[in-house]
C-alpha positions as MATLAB code, in Angstrom:
seq = 'MKRMLGSIAARVMPRTYHNLKVLSTVDLQNDSMLERMISYETEVRELRSELNEVRRDNRRVVELYDLVFARLQEDMPLRAKPLPADDSAASHGIAASDH';
ca = [
    -234.120 -105.225   26.879;
    -234.965 -108.100   29.253;
    -233.240 -110.611   26.985;
    -230.130 -108.395   26.777;
    -229.913 -108.082   30.567;
    -230.331 -111.833   30.896;
    -227.507 -112.543   28.459;
    -225.204 -110.044   30.197;
    -226.008 -111.529   33.603;
    -225.425 -115.058   32.258;
    -221.947 -114.067   31.037;
    -220.915 -111.917   34.006;
    -222.235 -114.072   36.839;
    -223.312 -117.451   35.475;
    -223.802 -119.269   38.788;
    -225.888 -116.496   40.301;
    -227.929 -116.185   37.102;
    -228.601 -119.918   37.093;
    -229.651 -119.861   40.753;
    -231.999 -116.940   40.125;
    -233.576 -118.739   37.179;
    -234.156 -121.827   39.339;
    -235.600 -119.751   42.172;
    -237.899 -117.905   39.791;
    -239.537 -121.215   38.884;
    -240.000 -122.304   42.506;
    -243.592 -122.828   43.388;
    -243.940 -121.971   47.059;
    -247.150 -123.972   47.119;
    -245.041 -127.042   46.412;
    -244.218 -128.252   49.920;
    -241.322 -130.479   48.860;
    -239.378 -127.552   47.364;
    -240.023 -125.390   50.420;
    -238.979 -128.200   52.761;
    -235.837 -128.763   50.715;
    -234.899 -125.066   50.887;
    -235.462 -124.997   54.654;
    -233.372 -128.147   54.976;
    -230.555 -126.550   52.955;
    -230.646 -123.405   55.095;
    -230.453 -125.496   58.261;
    -227.565 -127.513   56.857;
    -225.683 -124.347   55.878;
    -226.104 -122.968   59.415;
    -224.811 -126.216   60.918;
    -221.840 -126.289   58.540;
    -220.968 -122.688   59.395;
    -221.073 -123.569   63.084;
    -218.808 -126.576   62.534;
    -216.424 -124.480   60.447;
    -216.178 -121.881   63.211;
    -215.444 -124.651   65.708;
    -212.683 -126.031   63.477;
    -211.211 -122.528   63.163;
    -211.199 -122.122   66.955;
    -209.518 -125.517   67.357;
    -206.942 -124.578   64.734;
    -206.117 -121.364   66.619;
    -205.664 -123.349   69.840;
    -203.326 -125.807   68.108;
    -201.244 -122.944   66.703;
    -201.051 -121.270   70.121;
    -200.000 -124.533   71.774;
    -197.412 -125.186   69.061;
    -195.941 -121.710   69.565;
    -195.886 -122.217   73.341;
    -194.158 -125.602   73.104;
    -191.660 -124.315   70.551;
    -190.787 -121.291   72.727;
    -190.457 -123.505   75.823;
    -188.154 -125.905   74.000;
    -185.981 -123.027   72.845;
    -185.726 -121.639   76.391;
    -185.230 -124.866   78.328;
    -183.107 -126.984   76.010;
    -180.221 -128.140   78.261;
    -178.012 -129.362   75.429;
    -178.395 -126.250   73.312;
    -175.150 -125.221   71.668;
    -173.629 -122.099   73.134;
    -173.087 -119.287   70.618;
    -169.493 -118.646   69.621;
    -167.884 -115.482   70.956;
    -167.966 -112.478   68.667;
    -164.168 -112.236   68.305;
    -162.310 -114.740   66.131;
    -160.601 -116.946   68.755;
    -158.440 -118.724   66.153;
    -157.002 -115.440   64.908;
    -156.325 -114.231   68.452;
    -154.228 -117.367   69.126;
    -152.154 -116.885   65.993;
    -153.657 -119.827   64.112;
    -154.179 -119.242   60.433;
    -157.441 -120.314   58.829;
    -155.568 -122.596   56.458;
    -154.031 -124.515   59.434;
    -157.449 -125.958   60.452;
];
């Protein structure tokens, strides 16, 4: 039964199964392994903190980009004026083929 569960776990979730096998052989009396695990945990915490900081910076950049883009759309002095809704050429008797 134990062997069958192990083979199913190895097929369904190979990385997790491998990690569990490695952890099952860890000797907590071995200081180097314990220190390494603590070091990894600390590094993961620091990386998560840095990732959150990068995400916050990315949000600020997006907000600033949106602000600048909106300001440029509002304040552009040389922006082309939209054409009137009615067809001015047709109202002056000019055919489209005459253009």
